[in-house]
Every structure is written in C-alpha cells, then in structure tokens.
PDB file of C-alpha atoms in Angstrom:
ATOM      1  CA  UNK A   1      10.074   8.805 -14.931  1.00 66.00           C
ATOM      2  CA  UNK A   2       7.782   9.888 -12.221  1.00 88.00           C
ATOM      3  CA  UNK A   3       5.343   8.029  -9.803  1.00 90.00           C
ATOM      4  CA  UNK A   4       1.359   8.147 -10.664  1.00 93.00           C
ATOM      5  CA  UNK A   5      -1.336   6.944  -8.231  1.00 94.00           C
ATOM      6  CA  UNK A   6      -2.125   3.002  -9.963  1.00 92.00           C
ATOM      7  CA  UNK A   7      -4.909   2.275  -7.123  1.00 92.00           C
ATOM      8  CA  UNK A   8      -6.588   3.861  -4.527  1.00 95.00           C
ATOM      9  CA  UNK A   9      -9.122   3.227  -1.951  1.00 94.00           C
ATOM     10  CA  UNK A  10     -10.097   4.028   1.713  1.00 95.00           C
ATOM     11  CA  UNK A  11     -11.119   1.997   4.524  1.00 93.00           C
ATOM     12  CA  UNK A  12     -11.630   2.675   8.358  1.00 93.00           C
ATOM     13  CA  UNK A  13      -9.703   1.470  11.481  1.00 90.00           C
ATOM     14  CA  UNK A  14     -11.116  -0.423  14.754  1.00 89.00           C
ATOM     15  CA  UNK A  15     -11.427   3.706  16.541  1.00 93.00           C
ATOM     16  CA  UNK A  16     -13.315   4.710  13.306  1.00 93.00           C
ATOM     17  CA  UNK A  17     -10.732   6.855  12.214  1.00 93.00           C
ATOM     18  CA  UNK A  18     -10.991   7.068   7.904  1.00 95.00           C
ATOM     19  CA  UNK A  19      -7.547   6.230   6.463  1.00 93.00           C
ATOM     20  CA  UNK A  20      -6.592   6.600   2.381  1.00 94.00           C
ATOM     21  CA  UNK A  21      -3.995   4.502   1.102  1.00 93.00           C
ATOM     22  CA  UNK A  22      -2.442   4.866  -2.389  1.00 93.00           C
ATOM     23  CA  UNK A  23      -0.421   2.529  -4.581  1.00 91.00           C
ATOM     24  CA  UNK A  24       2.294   4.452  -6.764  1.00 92.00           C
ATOM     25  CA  UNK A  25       4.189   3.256  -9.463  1.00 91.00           C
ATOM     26  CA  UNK A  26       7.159   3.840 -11.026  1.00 90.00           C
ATOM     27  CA  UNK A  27       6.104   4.914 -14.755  1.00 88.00           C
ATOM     28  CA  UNK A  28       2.259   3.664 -14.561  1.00 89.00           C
ATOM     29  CA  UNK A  29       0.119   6.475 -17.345  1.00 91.00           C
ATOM     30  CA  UNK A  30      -3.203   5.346 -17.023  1.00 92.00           C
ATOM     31  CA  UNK A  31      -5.862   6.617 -14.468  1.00 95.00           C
ATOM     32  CA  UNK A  32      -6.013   5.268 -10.761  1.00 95.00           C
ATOM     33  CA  UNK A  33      -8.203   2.273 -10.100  1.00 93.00           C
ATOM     34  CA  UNK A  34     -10.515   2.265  -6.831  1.00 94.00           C
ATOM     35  CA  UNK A  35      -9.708  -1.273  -4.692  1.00 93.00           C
ATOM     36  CA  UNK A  36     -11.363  -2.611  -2.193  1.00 93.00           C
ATOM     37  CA  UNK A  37      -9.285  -3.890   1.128  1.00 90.00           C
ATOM     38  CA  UNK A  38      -9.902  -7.190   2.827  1.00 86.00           C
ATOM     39  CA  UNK A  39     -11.437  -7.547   6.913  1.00 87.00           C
ATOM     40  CA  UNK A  40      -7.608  -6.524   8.280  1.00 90.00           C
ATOM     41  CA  UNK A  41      -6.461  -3.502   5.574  1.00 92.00           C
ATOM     42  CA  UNK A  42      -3.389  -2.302   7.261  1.00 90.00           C
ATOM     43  CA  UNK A  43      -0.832  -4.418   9.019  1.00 91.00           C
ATOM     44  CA  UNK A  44       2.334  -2.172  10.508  1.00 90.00           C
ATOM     45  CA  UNK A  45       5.048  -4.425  11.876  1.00 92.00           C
ATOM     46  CA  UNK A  46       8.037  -2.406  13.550  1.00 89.00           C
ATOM     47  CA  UNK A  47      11.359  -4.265  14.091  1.00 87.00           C
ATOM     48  CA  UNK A  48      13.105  -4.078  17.318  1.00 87.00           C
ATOM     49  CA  UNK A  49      15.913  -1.435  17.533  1.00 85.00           C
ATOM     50  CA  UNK A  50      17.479   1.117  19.658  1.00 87.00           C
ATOM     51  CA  UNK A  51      14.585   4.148  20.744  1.00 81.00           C
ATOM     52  CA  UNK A  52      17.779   6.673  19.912  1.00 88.00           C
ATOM     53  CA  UNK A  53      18.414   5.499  16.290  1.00 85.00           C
ATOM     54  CA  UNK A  54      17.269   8.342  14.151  1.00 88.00           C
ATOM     55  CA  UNK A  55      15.554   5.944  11.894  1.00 87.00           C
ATOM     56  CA  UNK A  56      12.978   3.166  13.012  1.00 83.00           C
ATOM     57  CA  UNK A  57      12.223   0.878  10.043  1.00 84.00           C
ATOM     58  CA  UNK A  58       8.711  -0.390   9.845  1.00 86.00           C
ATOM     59  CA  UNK A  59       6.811  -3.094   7.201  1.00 88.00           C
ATOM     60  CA  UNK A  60       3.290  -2.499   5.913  1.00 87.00           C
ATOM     61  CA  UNK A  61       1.355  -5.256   4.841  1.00 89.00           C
ATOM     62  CA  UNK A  62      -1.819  -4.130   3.076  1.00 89.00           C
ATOM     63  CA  UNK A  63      -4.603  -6.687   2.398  1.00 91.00           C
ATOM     64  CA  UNK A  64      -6.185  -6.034  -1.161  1.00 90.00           C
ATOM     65  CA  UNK A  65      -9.701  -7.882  -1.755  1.00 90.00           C
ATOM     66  CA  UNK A  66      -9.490  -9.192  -5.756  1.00 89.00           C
ATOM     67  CA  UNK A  67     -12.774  -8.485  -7.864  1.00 88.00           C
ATOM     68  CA  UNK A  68     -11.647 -11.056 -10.709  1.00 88.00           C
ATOM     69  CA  UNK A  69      -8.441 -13.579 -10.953  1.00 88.00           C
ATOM     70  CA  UNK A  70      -5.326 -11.805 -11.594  1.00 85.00           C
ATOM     71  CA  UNK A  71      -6.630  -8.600 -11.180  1.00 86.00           C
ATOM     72  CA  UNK A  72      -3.281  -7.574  -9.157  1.00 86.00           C
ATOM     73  CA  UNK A  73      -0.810  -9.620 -11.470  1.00 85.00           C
ATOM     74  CA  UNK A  74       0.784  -6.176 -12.498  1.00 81.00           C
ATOM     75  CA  UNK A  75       1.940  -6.375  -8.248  1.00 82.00           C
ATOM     76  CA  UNK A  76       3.523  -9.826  -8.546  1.00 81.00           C
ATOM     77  CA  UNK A  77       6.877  -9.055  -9.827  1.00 80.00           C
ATOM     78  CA  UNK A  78       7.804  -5.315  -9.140  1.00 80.00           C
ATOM     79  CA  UNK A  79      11.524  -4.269  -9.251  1.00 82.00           C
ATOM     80  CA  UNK A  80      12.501  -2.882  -5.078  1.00 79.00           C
ATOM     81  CA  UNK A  81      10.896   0.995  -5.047  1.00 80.00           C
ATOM     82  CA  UNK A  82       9.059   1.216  -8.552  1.00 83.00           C
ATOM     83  CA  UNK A  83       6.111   1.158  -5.668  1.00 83.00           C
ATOM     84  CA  UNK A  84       4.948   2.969  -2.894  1.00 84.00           C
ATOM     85  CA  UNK A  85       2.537   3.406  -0.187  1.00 81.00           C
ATOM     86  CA  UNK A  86       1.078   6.598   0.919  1.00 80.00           C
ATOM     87  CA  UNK A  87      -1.276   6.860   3.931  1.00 72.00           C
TER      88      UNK A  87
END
C-alpha cells in the first residue's frame, strides 16, 4: 500500500512566513480534506542530545480546529507510521 494526502491545510507563522502541512495515511483512497488549524498550529519540541549525533529526533504537535464532533475519530487509534507529516 502507498501513502495518499487524507487532509491538508495551510496556516502562517508569528514572521508571516506561509507553511503547508499534510496528513498521509497509510492506505487512505478517497480525496484530501482541507482542515483548519487552531491559534498555535505547529508545536516542534527537540529532545536534548549530543550536537554530533547524526540524527536529532524532534516531536510535532499539530493543533487541528474540529468543524463537527468526531470529525478526526479516523486519528484516534492509528497503528505507529500508517501517518505522516509533511511540511
């Protein structure tokens, strides 16, 4: 199976700078929905390691604002990498 774009959506940073974010999902067929992002989109957290490790590890924490109850349930229970976040 491949990843497909599930939601997509846009939003601007504090310097005015336009950033697009997309939701993939493992095995999702239907078209992309547009979603809007709450008052703080885009949280980046990066943990505390060496500066000569090849890889830093980082954790995103995106705000989504909900139109309608449950309108993210399909998010709530997602097996580890069937999703992913593009900037």
């Amino acid at each position: 199976m491949s990843m497909r774009t599930r939601y997509e959506g846009s939003f601007y940073s504090v310097k005015g700078i336009l950033y697009r974010i997309e939701l993939l999902q493992e095995g999702f067929m239907g078209n992309a929905s547009t979603v809007a992002f709450g008052s703080a989109p885009l949280e980046i957290e990066w943990t505390e390691t060496d500066k000569l490790e090849p890889v830093q590890s980082s954790k995103a924490t995106l705000t989504l604002f909900s139109d309608n109850d449950r309108q993210f349930v399909n998010l709530y229970t997602v097996k580890a990498g069937d999703i992913r976040l593009d900037e």
